Short mmCIF file of C-alpha atoms in Angstrom, two decimals:
data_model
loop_
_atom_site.label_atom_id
_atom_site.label_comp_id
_atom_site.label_asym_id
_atom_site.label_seq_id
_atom_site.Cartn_x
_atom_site.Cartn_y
_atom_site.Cartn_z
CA UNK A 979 71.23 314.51 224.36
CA UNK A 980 68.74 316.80 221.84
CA UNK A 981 71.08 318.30 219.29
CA UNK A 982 69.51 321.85 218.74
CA UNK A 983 69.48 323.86 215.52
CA UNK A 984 68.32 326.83 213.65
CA UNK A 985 67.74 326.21 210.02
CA UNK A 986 67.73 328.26 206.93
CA UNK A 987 70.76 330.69 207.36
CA UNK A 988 71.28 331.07 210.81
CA UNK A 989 67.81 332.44 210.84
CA UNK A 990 65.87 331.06 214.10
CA UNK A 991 61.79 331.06 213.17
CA UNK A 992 61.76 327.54 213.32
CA UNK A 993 63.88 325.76 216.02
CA UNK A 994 65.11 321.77 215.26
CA UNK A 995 65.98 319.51 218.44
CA UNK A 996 66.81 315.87 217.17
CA UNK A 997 67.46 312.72 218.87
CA UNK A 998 68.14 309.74 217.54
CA UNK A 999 64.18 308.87 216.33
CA UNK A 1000 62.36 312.16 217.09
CA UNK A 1001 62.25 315.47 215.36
CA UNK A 1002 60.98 318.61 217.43
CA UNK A 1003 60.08 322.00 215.81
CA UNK A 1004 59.74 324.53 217.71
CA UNK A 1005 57.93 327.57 215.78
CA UNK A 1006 59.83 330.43 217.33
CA UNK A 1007 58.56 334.06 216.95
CA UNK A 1008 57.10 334.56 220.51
CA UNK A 1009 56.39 338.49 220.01
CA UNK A 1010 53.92 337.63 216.98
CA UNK A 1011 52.56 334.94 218.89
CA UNK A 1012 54.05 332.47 216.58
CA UNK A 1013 52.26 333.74 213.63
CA UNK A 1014 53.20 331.95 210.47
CA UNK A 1015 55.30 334.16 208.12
CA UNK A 1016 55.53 332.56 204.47
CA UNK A 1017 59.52 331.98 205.33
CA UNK A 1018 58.28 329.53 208.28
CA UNK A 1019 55.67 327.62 206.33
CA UNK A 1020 58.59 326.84 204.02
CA UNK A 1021 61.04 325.44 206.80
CA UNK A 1022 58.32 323.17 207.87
CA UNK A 1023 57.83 322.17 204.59
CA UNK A 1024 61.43 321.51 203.94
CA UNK A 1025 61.73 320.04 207.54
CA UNK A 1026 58.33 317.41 207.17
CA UNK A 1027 59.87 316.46 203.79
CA UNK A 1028 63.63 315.74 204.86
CA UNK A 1029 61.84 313.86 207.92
CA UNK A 1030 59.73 311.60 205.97
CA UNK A 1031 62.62 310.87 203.82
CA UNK A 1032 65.21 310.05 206.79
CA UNK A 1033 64.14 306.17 208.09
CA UNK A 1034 65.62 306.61 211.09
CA UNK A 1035 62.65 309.27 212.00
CA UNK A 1036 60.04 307.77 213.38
CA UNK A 1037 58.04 310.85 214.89
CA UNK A 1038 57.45 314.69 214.79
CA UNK A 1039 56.79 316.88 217.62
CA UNK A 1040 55.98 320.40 217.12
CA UNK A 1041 54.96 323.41 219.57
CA UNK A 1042 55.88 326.64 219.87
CA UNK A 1043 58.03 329.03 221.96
CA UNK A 1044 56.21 331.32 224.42
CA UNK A 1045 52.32 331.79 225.85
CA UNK A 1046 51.03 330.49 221.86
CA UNK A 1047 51.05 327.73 219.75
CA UNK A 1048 50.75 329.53 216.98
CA UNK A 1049 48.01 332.68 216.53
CA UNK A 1050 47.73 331.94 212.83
CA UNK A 1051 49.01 333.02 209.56
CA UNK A 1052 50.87 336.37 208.91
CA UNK A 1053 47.71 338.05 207.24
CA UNK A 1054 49.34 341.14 207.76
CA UNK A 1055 52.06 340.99 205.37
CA UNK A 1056 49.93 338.70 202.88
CA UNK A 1057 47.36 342.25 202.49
CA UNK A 1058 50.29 344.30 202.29
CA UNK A 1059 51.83 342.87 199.53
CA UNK A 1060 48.45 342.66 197.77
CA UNK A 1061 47.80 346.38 198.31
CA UNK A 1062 51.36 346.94 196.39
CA UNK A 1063 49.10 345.76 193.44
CA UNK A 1064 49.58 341.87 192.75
CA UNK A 1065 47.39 339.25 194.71
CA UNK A 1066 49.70 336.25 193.34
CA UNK A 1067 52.21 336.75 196.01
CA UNK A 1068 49.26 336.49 198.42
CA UNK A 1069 48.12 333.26 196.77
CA UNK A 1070 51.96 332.03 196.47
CA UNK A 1071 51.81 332.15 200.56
CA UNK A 1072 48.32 330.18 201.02
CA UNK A 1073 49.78 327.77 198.25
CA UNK A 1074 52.37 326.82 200.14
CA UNK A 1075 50.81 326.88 203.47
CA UNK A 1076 47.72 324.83 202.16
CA UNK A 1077 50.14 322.32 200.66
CA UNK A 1078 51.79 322.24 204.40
CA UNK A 1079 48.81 321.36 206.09
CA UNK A 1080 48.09 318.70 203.02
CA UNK A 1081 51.50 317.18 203.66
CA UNK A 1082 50.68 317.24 207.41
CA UNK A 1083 47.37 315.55 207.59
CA UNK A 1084 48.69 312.81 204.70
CA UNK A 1085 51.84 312.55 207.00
CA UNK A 1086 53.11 308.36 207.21
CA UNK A 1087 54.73 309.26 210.67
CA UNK A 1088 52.46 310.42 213.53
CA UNK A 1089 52.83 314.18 214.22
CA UNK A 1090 52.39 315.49 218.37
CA UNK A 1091 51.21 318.84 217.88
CA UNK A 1092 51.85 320.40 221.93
CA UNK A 1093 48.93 323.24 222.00
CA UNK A 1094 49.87 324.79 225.06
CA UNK A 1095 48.61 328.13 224.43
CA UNK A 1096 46.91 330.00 222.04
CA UNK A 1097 46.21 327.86 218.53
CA UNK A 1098 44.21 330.08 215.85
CA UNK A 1099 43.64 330.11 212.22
CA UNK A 1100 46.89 328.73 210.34
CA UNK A 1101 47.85 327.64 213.75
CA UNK A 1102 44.87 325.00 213.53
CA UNK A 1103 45.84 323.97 210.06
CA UNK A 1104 49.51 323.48 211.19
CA UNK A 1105 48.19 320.96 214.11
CA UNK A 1106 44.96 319.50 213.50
CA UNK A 1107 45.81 317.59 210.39
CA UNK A 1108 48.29 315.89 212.70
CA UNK A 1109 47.88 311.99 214.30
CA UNK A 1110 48.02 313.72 218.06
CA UNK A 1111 46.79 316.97 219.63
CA UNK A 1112 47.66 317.66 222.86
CA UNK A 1113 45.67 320.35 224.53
CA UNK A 1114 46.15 322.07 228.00
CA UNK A 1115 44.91 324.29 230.57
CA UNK A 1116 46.44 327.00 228.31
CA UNK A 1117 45.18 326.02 225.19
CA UNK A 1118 42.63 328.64 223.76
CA UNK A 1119 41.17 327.37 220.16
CA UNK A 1120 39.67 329.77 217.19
CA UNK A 1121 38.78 330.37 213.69
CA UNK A 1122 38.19 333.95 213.89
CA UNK A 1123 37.92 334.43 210.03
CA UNK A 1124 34.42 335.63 209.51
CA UNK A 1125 35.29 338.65 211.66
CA UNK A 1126 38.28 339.63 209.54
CA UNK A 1127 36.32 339.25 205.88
CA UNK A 1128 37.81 335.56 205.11
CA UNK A 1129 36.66 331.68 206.17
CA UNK A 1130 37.50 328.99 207.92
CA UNK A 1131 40.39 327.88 205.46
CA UNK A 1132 43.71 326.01 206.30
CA UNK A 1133 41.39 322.61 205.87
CA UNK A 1134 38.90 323.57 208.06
CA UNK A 1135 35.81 322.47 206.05
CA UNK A 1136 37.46 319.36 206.30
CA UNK A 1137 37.76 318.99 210.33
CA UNK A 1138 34.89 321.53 210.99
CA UNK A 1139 32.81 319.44 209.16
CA UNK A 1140 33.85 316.44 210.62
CA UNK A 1141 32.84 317.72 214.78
CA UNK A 1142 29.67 316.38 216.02
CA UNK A 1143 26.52 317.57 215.00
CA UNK A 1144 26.81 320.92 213.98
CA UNK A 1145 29.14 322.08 216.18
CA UNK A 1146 31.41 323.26 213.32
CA UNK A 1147 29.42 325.39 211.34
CA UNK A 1148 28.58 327.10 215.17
CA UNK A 1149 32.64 327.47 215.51
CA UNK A 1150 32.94 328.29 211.88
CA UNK A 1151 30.67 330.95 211.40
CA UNK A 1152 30.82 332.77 215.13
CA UNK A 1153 34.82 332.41 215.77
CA UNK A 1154 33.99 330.72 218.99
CA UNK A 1155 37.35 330.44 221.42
CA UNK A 1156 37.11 326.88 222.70
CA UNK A 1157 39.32 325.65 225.84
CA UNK A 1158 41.64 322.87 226.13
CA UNK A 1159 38.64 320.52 227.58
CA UNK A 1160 36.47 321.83 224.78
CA UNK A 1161 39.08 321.00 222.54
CA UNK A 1162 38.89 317.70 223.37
CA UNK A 1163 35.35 317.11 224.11
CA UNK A 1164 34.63 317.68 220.01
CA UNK A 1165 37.75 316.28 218.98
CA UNK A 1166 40.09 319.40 218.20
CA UNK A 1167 42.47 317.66 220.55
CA UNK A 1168 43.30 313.80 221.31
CA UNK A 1169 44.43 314.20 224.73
CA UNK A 1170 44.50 316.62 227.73
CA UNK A 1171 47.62 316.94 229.33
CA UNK A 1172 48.15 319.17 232.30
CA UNK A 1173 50.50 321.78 231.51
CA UNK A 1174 53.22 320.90 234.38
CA UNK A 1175 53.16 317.61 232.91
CA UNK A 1176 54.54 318.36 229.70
CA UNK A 1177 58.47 318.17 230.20
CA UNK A 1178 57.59 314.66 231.70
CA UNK A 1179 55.64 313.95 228.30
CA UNK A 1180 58.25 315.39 225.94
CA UNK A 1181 60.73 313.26 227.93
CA UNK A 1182 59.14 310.31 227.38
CA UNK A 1183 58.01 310.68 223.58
CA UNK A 1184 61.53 312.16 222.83
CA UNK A 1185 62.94 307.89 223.69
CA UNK A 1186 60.64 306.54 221.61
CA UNK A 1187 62.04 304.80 218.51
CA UNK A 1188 58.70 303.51 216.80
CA UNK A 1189 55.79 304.79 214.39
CA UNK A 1190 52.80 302.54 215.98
CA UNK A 1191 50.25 305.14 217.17
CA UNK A 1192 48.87 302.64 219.59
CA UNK A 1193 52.38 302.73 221.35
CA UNK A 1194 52.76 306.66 220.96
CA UNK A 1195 49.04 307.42 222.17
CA UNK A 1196 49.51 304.96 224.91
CA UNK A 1197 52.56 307.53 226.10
CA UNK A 1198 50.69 310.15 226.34
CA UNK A 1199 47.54 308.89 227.90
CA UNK A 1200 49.75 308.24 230.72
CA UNK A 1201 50.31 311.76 231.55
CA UNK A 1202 46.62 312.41 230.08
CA UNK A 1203 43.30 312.91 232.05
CA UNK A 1204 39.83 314.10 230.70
CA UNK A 1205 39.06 317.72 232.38
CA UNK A 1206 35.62 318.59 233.51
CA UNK A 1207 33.71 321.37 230.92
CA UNK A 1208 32.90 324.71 232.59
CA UNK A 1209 29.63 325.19 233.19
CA UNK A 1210 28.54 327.97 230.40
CA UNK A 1211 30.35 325.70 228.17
CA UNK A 1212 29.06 326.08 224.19
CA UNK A 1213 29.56 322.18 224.09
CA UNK A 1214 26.48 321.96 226.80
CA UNK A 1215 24.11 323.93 224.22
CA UNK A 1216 24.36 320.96 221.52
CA UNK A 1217 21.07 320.57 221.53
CA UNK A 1218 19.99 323.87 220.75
CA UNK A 1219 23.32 324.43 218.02
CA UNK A 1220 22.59 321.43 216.46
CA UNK A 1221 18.76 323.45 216.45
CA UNK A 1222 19.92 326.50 214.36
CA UNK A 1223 23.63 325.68 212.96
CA UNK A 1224 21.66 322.79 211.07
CA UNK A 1225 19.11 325.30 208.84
CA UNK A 1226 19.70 325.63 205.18
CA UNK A 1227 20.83 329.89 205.05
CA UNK A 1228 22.73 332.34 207.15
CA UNK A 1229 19.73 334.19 207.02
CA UNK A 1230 18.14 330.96 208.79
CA UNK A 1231 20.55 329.91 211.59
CA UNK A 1232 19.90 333.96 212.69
CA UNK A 1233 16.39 333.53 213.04
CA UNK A 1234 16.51 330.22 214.36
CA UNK A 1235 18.85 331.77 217.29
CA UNK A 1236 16.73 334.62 217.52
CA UNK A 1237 13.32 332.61 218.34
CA UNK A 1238 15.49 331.02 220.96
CA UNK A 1239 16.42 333.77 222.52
CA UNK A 1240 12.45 334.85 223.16
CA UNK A 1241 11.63 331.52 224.13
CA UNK A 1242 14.62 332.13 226.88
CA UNK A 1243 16.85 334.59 228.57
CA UNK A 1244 20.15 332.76 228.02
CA UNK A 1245 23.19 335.34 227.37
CA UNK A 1246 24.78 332.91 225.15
CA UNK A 1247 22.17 332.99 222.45
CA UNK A 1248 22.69 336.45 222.65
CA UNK A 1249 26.13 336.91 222.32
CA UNK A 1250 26.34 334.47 219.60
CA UNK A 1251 23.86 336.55 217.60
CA UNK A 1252 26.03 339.43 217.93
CA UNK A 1253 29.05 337.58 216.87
CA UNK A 1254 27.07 336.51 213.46
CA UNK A 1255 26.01 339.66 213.12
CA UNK A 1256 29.74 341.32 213.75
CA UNK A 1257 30.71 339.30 211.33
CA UNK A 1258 31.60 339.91 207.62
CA UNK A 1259 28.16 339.13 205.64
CA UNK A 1260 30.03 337.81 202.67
CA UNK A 1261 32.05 335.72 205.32
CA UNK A 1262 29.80 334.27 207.04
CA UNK A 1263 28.12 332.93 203.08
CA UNK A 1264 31.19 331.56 201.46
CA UNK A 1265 32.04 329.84 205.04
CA UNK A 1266 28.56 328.09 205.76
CA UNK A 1267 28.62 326.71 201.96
CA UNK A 1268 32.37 325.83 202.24
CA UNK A 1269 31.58 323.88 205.55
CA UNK A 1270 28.70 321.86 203.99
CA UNK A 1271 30.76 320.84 200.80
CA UNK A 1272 33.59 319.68 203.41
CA UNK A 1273 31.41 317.43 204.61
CA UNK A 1274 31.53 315.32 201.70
CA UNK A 1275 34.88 315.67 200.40
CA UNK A 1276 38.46 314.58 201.56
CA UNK A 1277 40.93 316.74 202.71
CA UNK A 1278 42.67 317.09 199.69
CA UNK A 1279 39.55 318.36 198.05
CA UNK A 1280 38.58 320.51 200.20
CA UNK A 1281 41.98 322.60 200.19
CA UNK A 1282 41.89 322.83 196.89
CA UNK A 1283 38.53 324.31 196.80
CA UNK A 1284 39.89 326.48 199.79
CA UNK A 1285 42.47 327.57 197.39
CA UNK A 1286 40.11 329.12 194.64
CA UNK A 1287 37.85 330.79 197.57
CA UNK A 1288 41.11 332.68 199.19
CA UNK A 1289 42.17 333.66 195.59
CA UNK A 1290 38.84 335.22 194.93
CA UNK A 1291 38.89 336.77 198.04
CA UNK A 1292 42.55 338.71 197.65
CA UNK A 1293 41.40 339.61 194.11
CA UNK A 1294 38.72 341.51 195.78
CA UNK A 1295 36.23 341.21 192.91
CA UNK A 1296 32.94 340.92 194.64
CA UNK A 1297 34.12 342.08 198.42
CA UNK A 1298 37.03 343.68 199.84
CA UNK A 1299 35.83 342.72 203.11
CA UNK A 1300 39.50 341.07 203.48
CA UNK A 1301 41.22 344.29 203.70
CA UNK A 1302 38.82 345.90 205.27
CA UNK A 1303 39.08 343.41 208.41
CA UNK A 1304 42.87 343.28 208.45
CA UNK A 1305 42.17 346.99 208.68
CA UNK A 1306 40.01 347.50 211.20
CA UNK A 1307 41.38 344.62 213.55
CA UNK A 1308 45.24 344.32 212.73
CA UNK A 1309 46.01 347.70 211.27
CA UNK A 1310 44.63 350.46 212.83
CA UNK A 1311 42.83 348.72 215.67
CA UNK A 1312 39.58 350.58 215.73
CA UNK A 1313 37.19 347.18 215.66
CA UNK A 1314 34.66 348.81 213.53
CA UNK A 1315 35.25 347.13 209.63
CA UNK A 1316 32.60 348.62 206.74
CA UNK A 1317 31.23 345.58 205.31
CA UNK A 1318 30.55 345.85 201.78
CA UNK A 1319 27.83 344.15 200.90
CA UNK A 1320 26.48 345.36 204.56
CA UNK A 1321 23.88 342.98 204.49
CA UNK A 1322 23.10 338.82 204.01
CA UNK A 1323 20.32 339.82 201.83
CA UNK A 1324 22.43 341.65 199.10
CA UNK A 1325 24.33 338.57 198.86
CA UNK A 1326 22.68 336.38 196.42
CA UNK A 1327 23.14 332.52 195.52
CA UNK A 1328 25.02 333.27 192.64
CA UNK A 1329 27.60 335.91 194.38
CA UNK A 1330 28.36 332.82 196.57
CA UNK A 1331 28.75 330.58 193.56
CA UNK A 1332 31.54 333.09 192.16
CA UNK A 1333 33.64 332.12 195.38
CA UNK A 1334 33.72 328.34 194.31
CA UNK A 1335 34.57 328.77 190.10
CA UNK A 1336 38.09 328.57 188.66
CA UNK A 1337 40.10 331.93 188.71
CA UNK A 1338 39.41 333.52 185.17
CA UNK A 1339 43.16 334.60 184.51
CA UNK A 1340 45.38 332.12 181.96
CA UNK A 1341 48.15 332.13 184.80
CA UNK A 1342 46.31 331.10 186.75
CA UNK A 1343 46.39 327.28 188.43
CA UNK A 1344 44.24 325.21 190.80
CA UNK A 1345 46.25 324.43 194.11
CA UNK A 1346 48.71 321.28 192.57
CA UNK A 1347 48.70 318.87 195.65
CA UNK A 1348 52.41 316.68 195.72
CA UNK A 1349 52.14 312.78 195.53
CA UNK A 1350 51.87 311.15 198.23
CA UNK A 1351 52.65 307.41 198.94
CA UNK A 1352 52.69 304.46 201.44
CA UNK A 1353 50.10 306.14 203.64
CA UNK A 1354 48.92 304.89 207.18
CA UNK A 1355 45.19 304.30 207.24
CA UNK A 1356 43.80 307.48 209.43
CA UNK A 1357 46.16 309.36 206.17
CA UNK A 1358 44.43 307.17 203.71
CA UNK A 1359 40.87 307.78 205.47
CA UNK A 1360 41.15 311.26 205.14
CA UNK A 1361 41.53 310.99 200.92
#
């Protein structure tokens, strides 16, 4: 029988059921969609680091109570305490939460990550990192940064970068909401499970008293099956992302789309103009170079550059486009944000470049990753 627990207090953000070998979190704040308030991100930091420790562990499963996975991080509460006049305690939160997803995707047991709903933002970093994804006919998928004044961050320009073709810097820069088969057509998600099938699958993963992936993924390909993409699927316009997402500049990828769209009457090319051009300018910069450096760098690399872009962003030097965003989206609703720099061509190269340097404050630290040991080699592959 699952014992069942609330951590921390009494306090009941994160739920606990344990059998014998399996850990399951359940993020549990159903009204906010799940969204990741800094007290959560340090129970599941606690909770990963107990588990690892405890040898009779041999898995983690985590989803999340009601209609979402998780919608993201509590940006909401992060911009109000920076408007009370100190950015650190902003950075203390994406600290911690980068070092989650760090400990997550460097994890030595495999991690089930159930996605049956919405997953968005810190809601990706929280799963993706993970050995298993397990999308459904509920699972909606999005990095809607750009349109709030941030970037793909939470490790992103590590797993964006890593879709195929160019697919990533599409999702990246336009917020695009991918579906459960989407998901798991560009490898967001390992396996499609229908949703009625998931107390079978927990069932089953809940007896399971080993750490062999092979054994684990076996499990759930039992109750898998690969779903059929709509037809106006994104993931059917490869060849004409891979087209424009691939170009050098923001400024580029536009026009690229743009010649496309007279060459054809497709309402696709259109929208995803308008989403570019929705989007924060300064955004859609920082996120395009951030994508490209992914590429080439591990995971741990890449949140640490993630690190130094969000603290430039909450200090607000260059752009405030940040608080603007949360304003106009989360705030007071109205969907209009006042970019500032309004354009892509009043960004220049070395605006961009500012994104990527150390902070220039003496208390100031790079993101301090923890040591991690006796890795599996997908953990190990990802260094």
């Amino acid at each position: 029988m699952a014992q069942i627990s609330s951590i921390n207090g009494g306090t009941d953000q994160v739920l606990v059921e344990e059998t014998s070998s399996v850990r399951t979190f359940i993020l549990n704040r159903p009204k906010q969609l799940n969204a990741l308030s800094h007290q959560m991100i340090s129970q599941l930091l606690e909770l990963f680091h107990v588990s690892e420790r405890d040898s009779n562990v041999k898995m983690i499963i985590l989803k999340g109570n009601g209609r979402a996975f998780c919608a993201g991080g509590d940006v909401t509460a992060v911009v109000h305490n920076v408007r009370r006049g100190n950015w650190k305690l902003g950075a203390d939160y994406f600290r911690e939460e980068f070092t989650l997803n760090y400990v997550m995707a460097t994890y030595s047991k495999p991690q089930v990550s159930i996605l049956n709903g919405i997953v968005m933002g810190g809601g990706a970093g929280a799963s993706v990192h993970g050995r298993f994804r397990v999308a459904t006919e509920k699972s909606v998928f999005a990095m809607p940064e750009t349109a709030l004044g941030l970037f793909p961050d939470v490790g992103a320009s590590y797993f964006y970068s890593r879709l195929p073709g160019f697919f990533g810097e599409y999702a990246g820069l336009t917020g695009a909401r991918l579906d459960g088969a989407e998901m798991l057509a560009c490898g967001l998600a390992t396996h499609f499970v229908p949703s009625e099938r998931l107390p079978l699958l927990e069932q089953a993963l809940v007896k399971v008293n080993t750490s062999d992936p092979d054994v684990i993924s076996a499990i759930i390909s039992r109750f898998s099956h690969i779903p059929k993409l709509k037809e106006g699927s994104p993931y059917h316009k490869m060849k004409i992302i891979d087209r424009c997402f691939s170009r050098r500049t923001v400024e580029e990828i536009i026009s690229a789309l743009e010649s496309e769209a007279l060459n054809k009457n497709d309402d696709w090319v259109s929208s995803t103009i308008q989403s570019l051009k929705k989007a924060s300018p300064t955004s859609l910069k920082i996120s395009l170079r951030s994508i490209r450096e992914g590429r080439l760098q591990g995971v741990g690399s890449c949140l640490i550059r993630e690190y130094r872009m969000v603290c430039h962003v909450l200090m607000g030097e260059f752009s405030k486009d940040f608080f603007e965003g949360c304003r106009a989206l989360l705030i007071d609703k109205d969907r209009n944000p006042k970019w500032e720099p309004s354009r892509l061509d009043l960004i220049r190269d070395d605006d961009v470049d500012c994104y990527f340097s150390k902070i220039d404050d003496e208390d100031w630290e790079d993101l301090k990753l923890p040591p991690r040991s006796n890795l599996p080699p997908y953990a190990i592959a990802k260094l």
